[in-house]
Amino acid sequence: MDLGISGKRALVCASSKGLGLGCARALAEAGVDLVMNARGADALESAAQSIRDDFGVDVVNVVADVTTPEGQGAVLKAAQGVDILVTNAGGPPPGLWSDWEREDFIQALDANMLTPIALMKALLPGMIDKGWGRVVNITSQSVKAPIPALGLSNSARTGLTGYVAGTSRQVAQHGVTINNLLPGNHDTDRIASLDSTVAQQQGIGRDEARAAREATIPVHRYGTAEEFGATCAFLCSQYAGYIVGQNILLDGGGVNSTM
Ligand code: NAP
């Protein structure tokens, strides 16, 4: 399927690995030029070069922590006038409700709520001027079904979801859509590290911890970054103009709800 976005430009944040990289690769396959970002320079350049080699699109790298004002400034300088924005960053650490102080919440809100909001605020006007734009925020299944140990993430991402619910309806008349993609368990470094923690706590091997988690998912496997990226690219396509303010779960059926 021709997604109709060849020649457009996208900023994909936190995209040297995992889900962000899956989105970057799928957009590049659709012919989209990219601004990619991560904190680690080597992995970012290697991801960018493989995208240039595989898809022949233009890729600019910005090595920066996107959750800081300086990082946002650097990313936005390279991304002026983009047609597509994919927001992403690492998730906050797990813990217990009684562990978290005000400063922990401020950090989580900065990273997973206020950073995507700042990027949207900066880039939506250019999209509105052009009468076309796409924003996809990578959030989490925890927005629909809380993960108790991820209270910081549950809180920050739900705040972002509320902002998107209203803002997406304010900008839709200009041909600009904003939607959220909610990953369940995907096969990335992040889930491997969660499995290692469980393995350590339970005194079992990591493969065993992974198999136990996979058994709880109706499809009995983790999702892939390729599947995730393809959904992101579709949401950014010419065919997705009527999908507004949605929270799309990619969780293999893991969230047990009727609607
Ligand atoms: P990942 O495999 O660990 O990859 C994270 C990517 O983001 C890397 O490229 C990393 O590169 C970059 N990054 C992290 N923090 C950054 C920052 N502050 N500024 C710029 N780049 C940054 O993680 P993932 O599994 O793709 O997860 C992506 C997001 O989805 C996270 O917020 C995660 O909590 C959420 N999520 C994931 C799953 C899952 O199953 N994988 C499920 C639910 C939610 P550098 O480290 O070099 O910066």
mmCIF file of C-alpha atoms in Angstrom, residues 3 13 32 70 102 131 164-165 170 180 204-205 239 247:
data_model
loop_
_atom_site.group_PDB
_atom_site.id
_atom_site.type_symbol
_atom_site.label_atom_id
_atom_site.label_comp_id
_atom_site.label_asym_id
_atom_site.label_seq_id
_atom_site.Cartn_x
_atom_site.Cartn_y
_atom_site.Cartn_z
ATOM 1 C CA LEU A 3 0.840 5.469 2.297
ATOM 2 C CA CYS A 13 12.190 11.178 19.133
ATOM 3 C CA VAL A 32 9.683 9.969 4.672
ATOM 4 C CA GLU A 70 18.326 22.159 25.886
ATOM 5 C CA ARG A 102 7.228 15.452 44.574
ATOM 6 C CA GLY A 131 -3.093 22.300 6.372
ATOM 7 C CA VAL A 164 -4.272 14.963 23.534
ATOM 8 C CA ALA A 165 -7.998 14.240 23.919
ATOM 9 C CA GLN A 170 -8.901 21.693 18.364
ATOM 10 C CA ASN A 180 -1.546 7.885 20.854
ATOM 11 C CA ILE A 204 14.758 -17.924 37.845
ATOM 12 C CA GLY A 205 16.357 -17.505 34.405
ATOM 13 C CA TYR A 239 -5.586 7.327 4.852
ATOM 14 C CA ASN A 247 -5.632 5.596 22.003
#
